[in-house]
Coordinates of C-alpha atoms in Angstrom, one line a residue:
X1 CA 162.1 85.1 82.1
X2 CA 163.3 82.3 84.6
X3 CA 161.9 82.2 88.1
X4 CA 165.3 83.4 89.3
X5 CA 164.5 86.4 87.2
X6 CA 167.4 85.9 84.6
X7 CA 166.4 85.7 80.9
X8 CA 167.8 83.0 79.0
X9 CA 168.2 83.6 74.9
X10 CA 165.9 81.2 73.0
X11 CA 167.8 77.9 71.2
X12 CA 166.3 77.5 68.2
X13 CA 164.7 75.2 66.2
X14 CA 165.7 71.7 67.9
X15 CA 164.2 73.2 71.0
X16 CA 161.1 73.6 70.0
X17 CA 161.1 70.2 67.9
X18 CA 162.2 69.1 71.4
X19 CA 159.4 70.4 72.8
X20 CA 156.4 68.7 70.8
X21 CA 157.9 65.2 70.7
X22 CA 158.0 65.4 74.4
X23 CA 154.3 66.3 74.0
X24 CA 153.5 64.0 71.9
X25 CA 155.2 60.8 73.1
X26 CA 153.8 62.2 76.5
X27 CA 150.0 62.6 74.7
X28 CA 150.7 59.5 73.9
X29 CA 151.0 57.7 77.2
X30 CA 148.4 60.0 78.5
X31 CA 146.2 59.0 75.5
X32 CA 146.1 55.2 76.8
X33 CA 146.0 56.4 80.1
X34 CA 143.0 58.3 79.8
X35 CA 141.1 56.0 77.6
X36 CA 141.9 52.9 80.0
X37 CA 140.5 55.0 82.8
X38 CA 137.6 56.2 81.0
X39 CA 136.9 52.6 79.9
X40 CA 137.2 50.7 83.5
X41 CA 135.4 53.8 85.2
X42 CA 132.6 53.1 82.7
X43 CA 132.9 49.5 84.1
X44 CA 133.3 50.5 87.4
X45 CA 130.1 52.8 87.2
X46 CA 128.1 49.9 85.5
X47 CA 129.0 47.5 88.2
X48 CA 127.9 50.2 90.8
X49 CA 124.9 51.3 89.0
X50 CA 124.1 47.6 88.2
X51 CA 124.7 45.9 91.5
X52 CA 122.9 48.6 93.8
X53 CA 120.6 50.1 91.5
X54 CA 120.6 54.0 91.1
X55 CA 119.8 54.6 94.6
X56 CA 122.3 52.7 95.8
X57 CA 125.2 54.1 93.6
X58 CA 124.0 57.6 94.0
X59 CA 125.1 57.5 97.4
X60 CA 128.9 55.8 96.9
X61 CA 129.2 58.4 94.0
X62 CA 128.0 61.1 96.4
X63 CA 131.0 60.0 99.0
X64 CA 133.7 59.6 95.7
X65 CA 132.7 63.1 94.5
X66 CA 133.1 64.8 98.1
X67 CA 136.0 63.0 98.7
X68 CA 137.9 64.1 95.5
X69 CA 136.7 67.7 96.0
X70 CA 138.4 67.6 99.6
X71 CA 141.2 65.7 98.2
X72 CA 142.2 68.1 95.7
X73 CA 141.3 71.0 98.2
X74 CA 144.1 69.6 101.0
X75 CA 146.4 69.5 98.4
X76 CA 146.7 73.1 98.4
X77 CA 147.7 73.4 94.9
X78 CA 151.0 71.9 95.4
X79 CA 150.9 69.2 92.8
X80 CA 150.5 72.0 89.8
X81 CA 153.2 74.1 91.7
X82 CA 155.7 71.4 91.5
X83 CA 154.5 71.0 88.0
X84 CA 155.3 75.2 87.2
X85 CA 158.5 75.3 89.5
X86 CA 160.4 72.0 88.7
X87 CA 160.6 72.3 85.2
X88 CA 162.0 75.5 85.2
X89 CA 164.6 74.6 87.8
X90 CA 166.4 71.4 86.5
X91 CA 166.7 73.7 82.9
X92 CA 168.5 76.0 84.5
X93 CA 170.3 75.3 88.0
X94 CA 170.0 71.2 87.5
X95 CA 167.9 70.8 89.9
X96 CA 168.9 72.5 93.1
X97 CA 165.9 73.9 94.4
X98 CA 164.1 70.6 94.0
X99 CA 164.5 69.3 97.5
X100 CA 162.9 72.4 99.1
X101 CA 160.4 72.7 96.7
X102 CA 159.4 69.3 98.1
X103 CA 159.4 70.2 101.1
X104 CA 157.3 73.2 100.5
X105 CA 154.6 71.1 98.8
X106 CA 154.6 67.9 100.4
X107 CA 154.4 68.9 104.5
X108 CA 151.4 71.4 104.4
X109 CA 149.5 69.0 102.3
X110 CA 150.0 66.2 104.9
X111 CA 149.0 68.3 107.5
X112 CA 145.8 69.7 105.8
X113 CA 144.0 66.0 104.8
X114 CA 145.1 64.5 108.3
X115 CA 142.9 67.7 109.6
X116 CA 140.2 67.7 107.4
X117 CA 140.1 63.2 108.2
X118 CA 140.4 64.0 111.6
X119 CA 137.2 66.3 111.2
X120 CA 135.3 64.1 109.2
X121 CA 135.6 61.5 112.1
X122 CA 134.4 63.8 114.5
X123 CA 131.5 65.5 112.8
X124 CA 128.8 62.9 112.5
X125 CA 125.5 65.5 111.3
X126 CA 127.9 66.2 108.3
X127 CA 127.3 63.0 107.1
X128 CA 123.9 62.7 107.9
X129 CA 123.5 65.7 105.9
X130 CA 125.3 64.6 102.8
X131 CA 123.6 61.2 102.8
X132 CA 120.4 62.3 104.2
X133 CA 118.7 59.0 102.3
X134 CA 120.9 56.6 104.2
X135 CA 120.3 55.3 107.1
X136 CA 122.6 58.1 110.0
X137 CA 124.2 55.0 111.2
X138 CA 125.7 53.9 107.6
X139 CA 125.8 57.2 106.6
X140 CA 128.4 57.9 109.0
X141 CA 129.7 54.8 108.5
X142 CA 130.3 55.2 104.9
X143 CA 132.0 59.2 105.7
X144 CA 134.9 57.6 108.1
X145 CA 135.6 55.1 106.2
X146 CA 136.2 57.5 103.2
X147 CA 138.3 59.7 105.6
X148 CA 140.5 57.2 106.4
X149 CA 142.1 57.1 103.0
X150 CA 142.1 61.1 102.6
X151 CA 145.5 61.3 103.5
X152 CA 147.4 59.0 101.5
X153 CA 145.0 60.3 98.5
X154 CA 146.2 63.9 98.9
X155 CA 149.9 63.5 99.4
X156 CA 150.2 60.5 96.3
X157 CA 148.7 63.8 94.1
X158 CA 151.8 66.2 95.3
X159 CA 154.0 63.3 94.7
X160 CA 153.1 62.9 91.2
X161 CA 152.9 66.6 90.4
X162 CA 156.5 66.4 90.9
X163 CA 157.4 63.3 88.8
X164 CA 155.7 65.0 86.3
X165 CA 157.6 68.1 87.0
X166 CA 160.7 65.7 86.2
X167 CA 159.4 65.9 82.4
X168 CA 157.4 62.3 82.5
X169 CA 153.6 61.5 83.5
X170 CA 154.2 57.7 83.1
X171 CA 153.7 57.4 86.8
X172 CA 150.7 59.9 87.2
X173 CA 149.7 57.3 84.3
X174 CA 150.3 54.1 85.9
X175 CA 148.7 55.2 89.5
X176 CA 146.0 57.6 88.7
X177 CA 145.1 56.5 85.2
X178 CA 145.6 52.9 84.9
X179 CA 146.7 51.4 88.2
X180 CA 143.6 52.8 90.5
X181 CA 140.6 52.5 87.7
X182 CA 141.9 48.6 87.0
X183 CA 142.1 47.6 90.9
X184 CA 139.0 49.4 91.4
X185 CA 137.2 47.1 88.8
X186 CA 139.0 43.7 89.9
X187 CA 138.3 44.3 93.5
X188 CA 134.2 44.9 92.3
X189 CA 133.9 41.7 90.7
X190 CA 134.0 39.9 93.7
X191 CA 132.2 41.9 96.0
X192 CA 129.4 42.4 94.1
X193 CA 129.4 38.7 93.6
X194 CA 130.1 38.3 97.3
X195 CA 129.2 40.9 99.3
X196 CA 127.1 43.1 97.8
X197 CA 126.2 46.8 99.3
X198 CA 127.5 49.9 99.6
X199 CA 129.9 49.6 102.1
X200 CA 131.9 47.1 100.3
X201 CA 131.9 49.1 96.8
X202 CA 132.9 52.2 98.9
X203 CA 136.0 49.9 100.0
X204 CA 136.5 48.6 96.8
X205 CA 136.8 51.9 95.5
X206 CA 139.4 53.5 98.3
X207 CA 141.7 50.2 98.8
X208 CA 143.6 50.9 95.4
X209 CA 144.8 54.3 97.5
X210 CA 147.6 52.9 99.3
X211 CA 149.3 51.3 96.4
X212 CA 149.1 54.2 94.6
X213 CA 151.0 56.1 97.5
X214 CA 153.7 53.6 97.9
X215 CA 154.4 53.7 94.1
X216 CA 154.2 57.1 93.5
X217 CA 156.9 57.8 96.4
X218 CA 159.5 54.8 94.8
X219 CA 158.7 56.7 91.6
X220 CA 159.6 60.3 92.4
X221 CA 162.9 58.8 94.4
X222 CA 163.8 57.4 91.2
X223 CA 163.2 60.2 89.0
X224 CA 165.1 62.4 91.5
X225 CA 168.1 60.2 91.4
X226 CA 168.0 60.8 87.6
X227 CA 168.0 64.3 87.0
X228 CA 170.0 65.9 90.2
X229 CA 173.0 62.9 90.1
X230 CA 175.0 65.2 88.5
X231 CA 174.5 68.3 90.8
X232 CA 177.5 69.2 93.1
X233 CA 177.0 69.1 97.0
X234 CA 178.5 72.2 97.1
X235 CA 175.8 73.7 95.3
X236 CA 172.7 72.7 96.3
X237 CA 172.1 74.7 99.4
X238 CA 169.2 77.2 99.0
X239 CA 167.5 79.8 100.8
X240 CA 164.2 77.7 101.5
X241 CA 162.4 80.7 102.8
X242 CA 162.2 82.4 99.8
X243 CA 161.9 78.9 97.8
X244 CA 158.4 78.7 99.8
X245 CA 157.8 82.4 99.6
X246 CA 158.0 82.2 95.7
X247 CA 156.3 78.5 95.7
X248 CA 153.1 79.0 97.6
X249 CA 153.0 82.8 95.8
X250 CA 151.9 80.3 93.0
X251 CA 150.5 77.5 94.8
X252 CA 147.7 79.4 97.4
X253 CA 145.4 80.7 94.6
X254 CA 145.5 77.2 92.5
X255 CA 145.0 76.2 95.9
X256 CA 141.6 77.5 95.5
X257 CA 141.1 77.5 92.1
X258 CA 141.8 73.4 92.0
X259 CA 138.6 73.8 94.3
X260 CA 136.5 75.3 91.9
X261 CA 137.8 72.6 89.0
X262 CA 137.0 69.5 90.6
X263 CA 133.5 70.9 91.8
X264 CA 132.8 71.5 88.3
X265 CA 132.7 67.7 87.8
X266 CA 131.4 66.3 91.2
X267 CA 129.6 69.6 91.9
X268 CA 125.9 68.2 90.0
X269 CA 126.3 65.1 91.9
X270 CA 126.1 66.3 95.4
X271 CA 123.3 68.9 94.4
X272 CA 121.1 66.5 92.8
X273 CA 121.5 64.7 95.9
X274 CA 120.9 67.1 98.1
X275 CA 117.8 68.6 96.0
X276 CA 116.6 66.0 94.3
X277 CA 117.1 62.7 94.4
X278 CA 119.9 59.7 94.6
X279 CA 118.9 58.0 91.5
X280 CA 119.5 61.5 89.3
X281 CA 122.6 62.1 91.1
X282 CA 123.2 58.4 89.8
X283 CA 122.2 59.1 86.5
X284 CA 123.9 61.8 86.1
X285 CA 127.3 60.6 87.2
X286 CA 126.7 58.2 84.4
X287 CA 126.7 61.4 82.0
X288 CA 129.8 63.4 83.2
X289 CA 131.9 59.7 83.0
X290 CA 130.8 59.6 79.3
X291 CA 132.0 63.5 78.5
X292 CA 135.1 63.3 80.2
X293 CA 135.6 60.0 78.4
X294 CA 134.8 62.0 75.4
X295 CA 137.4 64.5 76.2
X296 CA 140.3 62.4 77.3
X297 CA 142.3 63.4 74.6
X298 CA 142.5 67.0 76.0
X299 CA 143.6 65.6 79.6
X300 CA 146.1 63.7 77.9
X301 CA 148.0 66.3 76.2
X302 CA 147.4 68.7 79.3
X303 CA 149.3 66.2 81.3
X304 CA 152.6 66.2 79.1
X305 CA 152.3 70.0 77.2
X306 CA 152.3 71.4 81.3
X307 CA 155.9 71.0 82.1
X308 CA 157.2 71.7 78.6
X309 CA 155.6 74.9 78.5
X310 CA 156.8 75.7 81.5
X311 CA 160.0 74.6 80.8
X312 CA 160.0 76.3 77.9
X313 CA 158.1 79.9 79.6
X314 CA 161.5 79.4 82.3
X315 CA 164.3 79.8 79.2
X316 CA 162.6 82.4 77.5
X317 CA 161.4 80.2 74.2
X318 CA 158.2 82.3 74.2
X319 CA 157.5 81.9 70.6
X320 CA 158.3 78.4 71.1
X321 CA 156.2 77.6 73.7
X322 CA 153.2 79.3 71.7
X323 CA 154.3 77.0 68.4
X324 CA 153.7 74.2 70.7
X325 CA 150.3 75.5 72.2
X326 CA 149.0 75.9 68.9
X327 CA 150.1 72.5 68.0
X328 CA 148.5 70.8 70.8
X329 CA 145.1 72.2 70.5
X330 CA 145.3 71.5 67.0
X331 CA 145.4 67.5 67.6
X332 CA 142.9 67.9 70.8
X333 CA 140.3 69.8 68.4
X334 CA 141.2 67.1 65.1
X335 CA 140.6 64.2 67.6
X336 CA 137.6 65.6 69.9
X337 CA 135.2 67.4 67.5
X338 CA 134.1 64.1 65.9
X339 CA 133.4 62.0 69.1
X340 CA 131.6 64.7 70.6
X341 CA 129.3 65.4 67.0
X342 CA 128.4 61.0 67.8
X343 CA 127.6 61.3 71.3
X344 CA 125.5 64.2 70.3
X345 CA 123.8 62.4 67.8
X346 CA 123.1 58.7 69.8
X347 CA 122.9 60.2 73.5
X348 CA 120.1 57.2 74.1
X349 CA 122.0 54.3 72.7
X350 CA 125.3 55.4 74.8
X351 CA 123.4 56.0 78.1
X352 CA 121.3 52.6 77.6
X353 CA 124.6 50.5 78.2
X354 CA 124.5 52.0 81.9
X355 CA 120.8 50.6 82.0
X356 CA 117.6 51.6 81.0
X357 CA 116.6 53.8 83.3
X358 CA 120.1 55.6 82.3
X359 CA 118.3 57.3 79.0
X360 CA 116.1 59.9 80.9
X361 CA 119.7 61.3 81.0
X362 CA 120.0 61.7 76.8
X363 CA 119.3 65.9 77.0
X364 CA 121.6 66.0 79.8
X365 CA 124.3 64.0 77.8
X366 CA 123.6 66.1 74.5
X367 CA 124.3 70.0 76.3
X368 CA 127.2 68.6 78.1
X369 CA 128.7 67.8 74.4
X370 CA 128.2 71.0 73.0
X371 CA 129.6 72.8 76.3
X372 CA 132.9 70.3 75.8
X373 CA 133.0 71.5 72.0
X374 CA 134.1 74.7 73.6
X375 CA 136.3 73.7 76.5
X376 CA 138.2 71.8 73.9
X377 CA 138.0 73.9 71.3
X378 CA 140.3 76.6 72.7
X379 CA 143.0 73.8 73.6
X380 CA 144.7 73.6 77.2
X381 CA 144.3 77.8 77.6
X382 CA 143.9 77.0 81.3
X383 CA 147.0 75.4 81.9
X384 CA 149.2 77.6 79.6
X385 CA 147.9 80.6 82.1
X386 CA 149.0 78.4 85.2
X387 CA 152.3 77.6 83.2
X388 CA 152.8 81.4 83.2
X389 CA 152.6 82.1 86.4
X390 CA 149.1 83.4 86.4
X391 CA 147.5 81.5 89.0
X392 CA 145.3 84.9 90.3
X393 CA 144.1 85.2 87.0
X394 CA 143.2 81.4 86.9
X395 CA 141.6 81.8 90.7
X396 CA 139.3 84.7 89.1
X397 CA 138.3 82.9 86.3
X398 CA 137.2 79.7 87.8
X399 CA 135.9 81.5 90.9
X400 CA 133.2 83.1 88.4
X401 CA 132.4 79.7 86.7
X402 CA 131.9 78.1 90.0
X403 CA 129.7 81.0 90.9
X404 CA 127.6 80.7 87.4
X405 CA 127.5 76.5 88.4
X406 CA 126.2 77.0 92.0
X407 CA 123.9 79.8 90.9
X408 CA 122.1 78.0 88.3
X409 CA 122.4 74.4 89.7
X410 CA 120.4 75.7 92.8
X411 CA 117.8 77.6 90.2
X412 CA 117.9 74.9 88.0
X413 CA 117.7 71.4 89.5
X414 CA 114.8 72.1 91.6
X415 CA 112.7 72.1 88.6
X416 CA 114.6 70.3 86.0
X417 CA 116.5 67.0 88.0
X418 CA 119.7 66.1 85.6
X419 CA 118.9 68.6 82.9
X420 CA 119.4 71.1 85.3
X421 CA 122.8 70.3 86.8
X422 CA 123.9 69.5 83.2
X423 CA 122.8 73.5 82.5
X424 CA 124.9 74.1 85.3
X425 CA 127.5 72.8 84.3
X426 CA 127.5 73.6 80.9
X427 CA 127.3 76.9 82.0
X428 CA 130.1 77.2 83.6
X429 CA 132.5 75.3 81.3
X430 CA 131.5 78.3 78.3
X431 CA 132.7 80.7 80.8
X432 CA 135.5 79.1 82.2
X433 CA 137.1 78.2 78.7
X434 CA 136.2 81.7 76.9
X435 CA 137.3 84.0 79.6
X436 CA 140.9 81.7 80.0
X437 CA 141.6 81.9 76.3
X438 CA 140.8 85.4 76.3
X439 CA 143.4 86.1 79.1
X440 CA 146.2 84.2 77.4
X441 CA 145.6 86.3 74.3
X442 CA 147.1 88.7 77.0
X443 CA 149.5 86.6 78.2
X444 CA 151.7 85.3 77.6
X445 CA 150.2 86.8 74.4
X446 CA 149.4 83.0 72.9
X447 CA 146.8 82.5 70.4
X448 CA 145.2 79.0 69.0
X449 CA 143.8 80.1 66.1
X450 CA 145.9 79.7 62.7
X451 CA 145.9 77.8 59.0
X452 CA 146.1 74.6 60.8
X453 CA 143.7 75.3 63.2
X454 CA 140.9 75.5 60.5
X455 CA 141.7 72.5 58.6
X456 CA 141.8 70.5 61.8
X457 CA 137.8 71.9 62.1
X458 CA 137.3 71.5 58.4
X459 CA 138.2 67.7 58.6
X460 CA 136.9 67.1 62.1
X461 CA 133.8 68.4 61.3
X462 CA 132.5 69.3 58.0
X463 CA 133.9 66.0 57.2
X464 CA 132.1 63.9 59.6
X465 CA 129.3 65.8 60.8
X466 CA 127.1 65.5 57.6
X467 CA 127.5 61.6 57.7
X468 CA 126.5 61.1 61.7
X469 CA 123.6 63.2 61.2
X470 CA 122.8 61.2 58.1
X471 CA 122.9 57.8 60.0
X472 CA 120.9 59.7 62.6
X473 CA 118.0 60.9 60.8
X474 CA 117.6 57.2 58.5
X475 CA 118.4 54.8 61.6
X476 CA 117.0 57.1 64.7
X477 CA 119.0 56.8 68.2
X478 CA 119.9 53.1 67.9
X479 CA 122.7 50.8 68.0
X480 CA 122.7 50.3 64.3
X481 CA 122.4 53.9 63.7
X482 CA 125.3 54.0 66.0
X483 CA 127.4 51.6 64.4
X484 CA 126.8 52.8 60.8
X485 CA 127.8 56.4 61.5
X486 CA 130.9 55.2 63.2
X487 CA 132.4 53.3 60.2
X488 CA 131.6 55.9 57.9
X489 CA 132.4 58.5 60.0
X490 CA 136.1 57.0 60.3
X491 CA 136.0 56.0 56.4
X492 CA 136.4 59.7 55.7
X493 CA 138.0 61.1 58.6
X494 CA 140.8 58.3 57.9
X495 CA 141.3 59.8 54.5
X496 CA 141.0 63.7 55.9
X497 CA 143.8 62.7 58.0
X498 CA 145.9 60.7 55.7
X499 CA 145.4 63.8 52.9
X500 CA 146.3 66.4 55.3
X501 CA 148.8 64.9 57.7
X502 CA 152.0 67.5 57.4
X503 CA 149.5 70.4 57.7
X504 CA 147.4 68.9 60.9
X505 CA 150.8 68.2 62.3
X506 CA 150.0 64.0 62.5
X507 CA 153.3 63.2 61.1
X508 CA 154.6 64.7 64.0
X509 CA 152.4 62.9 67.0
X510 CA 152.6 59.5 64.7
X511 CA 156.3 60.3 64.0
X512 CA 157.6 60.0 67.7
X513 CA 156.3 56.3 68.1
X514 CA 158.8 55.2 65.6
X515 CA 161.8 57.1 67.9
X516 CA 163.5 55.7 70.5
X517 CA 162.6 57.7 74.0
X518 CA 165.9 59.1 74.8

C-alpha cells in the first residue's frame, strides 16, 4: 500500500535484485563509515580519557551524552520521517510532496533546539545539578557552551534524514560518520598539547557542528535537484495540511521513541554520574564506544536497508522487502557474532588500551556483548517496524526498555558502579530487540529466520567460537592471547565464507563493488 493509499503490483525479480545492491553498496559506505567513526571516537575517547584523566572526561562525556539525548529529542522524529515518507514519494508521484515534507520536518525542529538552547542559557542549577563535581561556575560554563551548538546539531540531523530519503547515506556518511569524528580528533591534538582542560575538549568536540550543517544543506539541494528535475510545475502543488497531518502522524511517536534510543546509550553515563562517580561514568563510556564499535556493521546496513524497505513497503513488493530483510540480517549476524565471541573473550586487553584504570570495566564490557548478540541477532527488526509505518508500536516498545533501563540503573548502580549500568543496559537491549522482532512477525508479517540464517550462525560461530576460547584458556586475557585468536579465528572464518558464499548471500554484498553505481 502507498501512503496515498493506492496499491501498486509488485515488479519482479529485478526489483528486488534492485533492492539489495542498493543495500549493499549502501552497507558498504556505511561499513567504512561506521568503522572510521568507531576508530577516531576510540581516539577521541583516549585523548579525553588520557589528557584529563577519568574525572575529567567523565564530565565532557556527561555534557556530549546530554547533549545528543536533547539533540535527538528536538528533532522530533523528523529525520526518520523523511526517511519513511520520501522514499515512498519519488517512487510514485516523482517527488512532489518533497518540498512540504521539508517543510513539515525542518521548521518545528528549528524551533524546538533554539527553545530548549535558549533554556539551557537561562537555567544555571540545571547545570550545577548535572555536573555536581565541577566547580558551578564551569559547570555552567561548560552547559552554554554546549547549547550554543544545539541548534545547528538538530536541524543538520533532519537534513540528512532526507538525503538519505533520496536513496543515498553518503552524506549522513561524510558529516556524521567521517567528517565530525576526524575534526573532532585533529582539533584534540593540539589542544591537549596546548590548552589542556575541559573547556577546550568540550570545544573541540562541538566546533566540527557547523561544518557539518553547511554541508549537509549543499548536500540535500543537490540531491533534490537530482530526483525532482524532471517533475512538471504544474504538478507539484500539494495540500500541505494533510502532507503534515500524515507526516507528524508518523513523526510524533518516533519523536519520543528516538528519546528512549539514544538514552539507551548515554543513559549509564549520566547515572553513574549522578550516583556514583565521574571516573565510572568515564569508564564506562569507554565500554559502550567499544560495543557500538563492535556493532557497526548493524548501523551500517540500518542506514541504507531504511529507505529501500520503505521504498519497497510504498509499491507493494511486500515479499520483496522481506527477501531483503532476511538478507541483511543474514550478513549483520555472519559479520557480528565473531567480534562480539573476541571482545567477550579479551574484555581486559581491549579496555587496557583506554588505560589501566579502564579494566575494572572488563564485566561490564563482557554482558554488554552478550546483550549485543541479541540486538543483532534479530537484524534491523526496529527499523523494518518504523519503515512500516508502525511508529506506536515502536514508541511502546522502547518506552518499556527505557523503563526496564531507568528501573534497574537506579537499583543497580548504587551498589554495583559500571556493572550496574551495563545490567541496565543490557537489560533493556534483550527487551527492546525481542519484543520488536516479535511485532514484525505481525507485521508486516517479516521473519529473519531461514536456511541461510543458520549457516551464517554455524560459520560465525561454531566456527570461530571453539578457537577464541581456545587462545583464551592457554594464553589468559592478554595481547598475545588476543592476537593468536584473531588470526586463527579469521584463518577459518575466511574459508567458512569462501565455502559458503552463494548461500550466505557474500557474492552478492562483494558483487556490487565490482559494478558501476548507476
Amino acid at each position: 500500500m502507498s501512503t496515498s493509499g493506492t496499491t501498486v503490483p509488485a515488479t519482479g525479480g529485478s526489483t528486488v535484485r534492485s533492492g539489495v545492491a542498493a543495500t549493499a553498496r549502501g552497507g558498504w559506505w556505511g561499513f567504512l563509515g561506521s568503522a572510521v567513526n568507531a576508530v577516531f571516537g576510540y581516539v577521541l575517547v583516549a585523548l579525553v580519557t588520557r589528557g584529563l584523566g577519568a574525572y575529567g572526561a567523565g564530565a565532557v562525556f556527561t555534557c556530549v551524552a546530554a547533549f545528543t539525548i536533547l539533540c535527538n529529542a528536538c528533532k522530533l522524529g523528523a529525520d526518520t520521517g523523511l526517511v519513511r515518507f520520501v522514499p515512498g514519494d519519488l517512487a510514485i508521484t516523482g517527488g512532489r510532496k518533497v518540498g512540504a515534507l521539508l517543510r513539515s520536518a525542518v521548521v518545528p525542529g528549528a524551533l524546538a533546539s533554539t527553545t530548549a538552547a535558549a533554556l539551557l542559557f537561562l537555567s544555571p542549577g540545571m547545570a550545577t545539578a548535572l555536573l555536581p563535581s565541577l566547580a558551578p561556575g564551569d559547570a555552567v560554563t561548560l552547559v552554554r557552551l554546549f547549547a550554543v551548538f544545539l541548534p545547528l546539531a538538530t536541524v543538520t540531523l533532519i537534513l540528512l534524514g532526507a538525503t538519505q530519503g533520496h536513496g543515498t547515506v553518503i552524506p549522513y556518511v561524510g558529516v556524521e560518520q567521517i567528517g565530525k569524528p576526524v575534526l573532532r580528533v585533529l582539533i584534540a591534538v593540539p589542544v591537549l598539547l596546548l590548552a589542556p582542560g575541559v573547556l577546550s575538549l568540550a570545544a573541540a568536540w562541538l566546533v566540527p557542528s557547523l561544518a557539518g550543517f553547511l554541508i549537509a544543506g549543499l548536500a540535500l539541494r543537490r540531491c533534490r535537484r537530482r530526483s525532482t528535475g524532471h517533475v512538471s510545475v504544474r504538478h507539484t502543488v500539494v495540500r500541505e495540511t494533510a502532507t503534515r497531518r500524515g507526516f507528524w502522524a508518523f513523526a510524533a511517536p518516533r519523536a519520543v521513541s528516538s528519546v528512549f534510543d539514544i538514552s539507551a546509550v548515554w543513559l549509564g553515563v549520566v547515572l553513574l554520574s549522578s550516583l556514583a562517580t565521574s571516573e565510572e561514568a568515564g569508564i564506562y563510556t569507554a565500554v559502550s564506544r567499544v560495543v557500538i564499535a563492535a556493532t557497526l556493521l548493524q548501523l551500517a546496513i540500518r542506514l541504507a536497508v531504511a529507505p529501500e524497505i520503505s521504498r519497497l513497503l510504498a509499491l507493494g513488493d511486500l515479499a520483496q522487502a522481506a527477501h531483503l530483510h532476511r538478507v541483511s540480517t543474514r550478513w549483520i549476524v555472519l559479520f557480528s557474532w565473531p567480534l562480539l565471541a573476541l571482545l567477550t573473550s579479551f574484555p581486559g586487553t581491549v579496555l587496557s588500551l583506554f588505560g589501566p584504570e579502564f579494566e575494572q570495566g572488563a564485566g561490564a564490557l563482557v554482558l554488554l556483548c552478550l546483550a549485543s548478540a541479541v540486538n543483532v541477532g534479530v537484524g534491523n527488526a526496529q527499523t523494518v517496524l518504523l519503515m512500516a509505518g508502525k511508529s506506536t508500536w515502536h514508541l511502546a516498545v522502547t518506552g518499556v526498555a527505557f523503563t526496564v533501563q531507568l528501573t534497574v540503573g537506579f537499583l543497580a548502580i548504587p551498589r554495583l558502579g559500571v556493572l550496574g549500568a551495563a545490567l541496565s543496559w543490557g537489560a533493556a537491549t534483550v527487551v527492546e530487540n525481542v519484543v520488536a522482532a516479535v511485532l514484525v512477525r505481525r507485521h508486516p508479517g517479516f521473519t529473519f529466520i531461514d536456511g541461510g540464517y543458520l549457516l551464517a550462525t554455524a560459520v560465525a560461530l561454531c566456527l570461530t567460537v571453539p578457537l577464541v576460547a581456545a587462545a583464551r584458556l592457554l594464553a589468559g586475557d592478554t595481547a598475545v592471547g588476543l592476537a593468536v585468536a584473531i588470526t586463527l579465528g579469521l584463518c577459518v572464518f575466511g574459508i567458512g565464507l569462501w565455502r559458503f558464499r552463494t548461500a550466505l548471500g557474500v557474492h552478492e554484498l562483494v558483487g556490487v563493488l565490482r559494478e558501476r553505481t548507476p
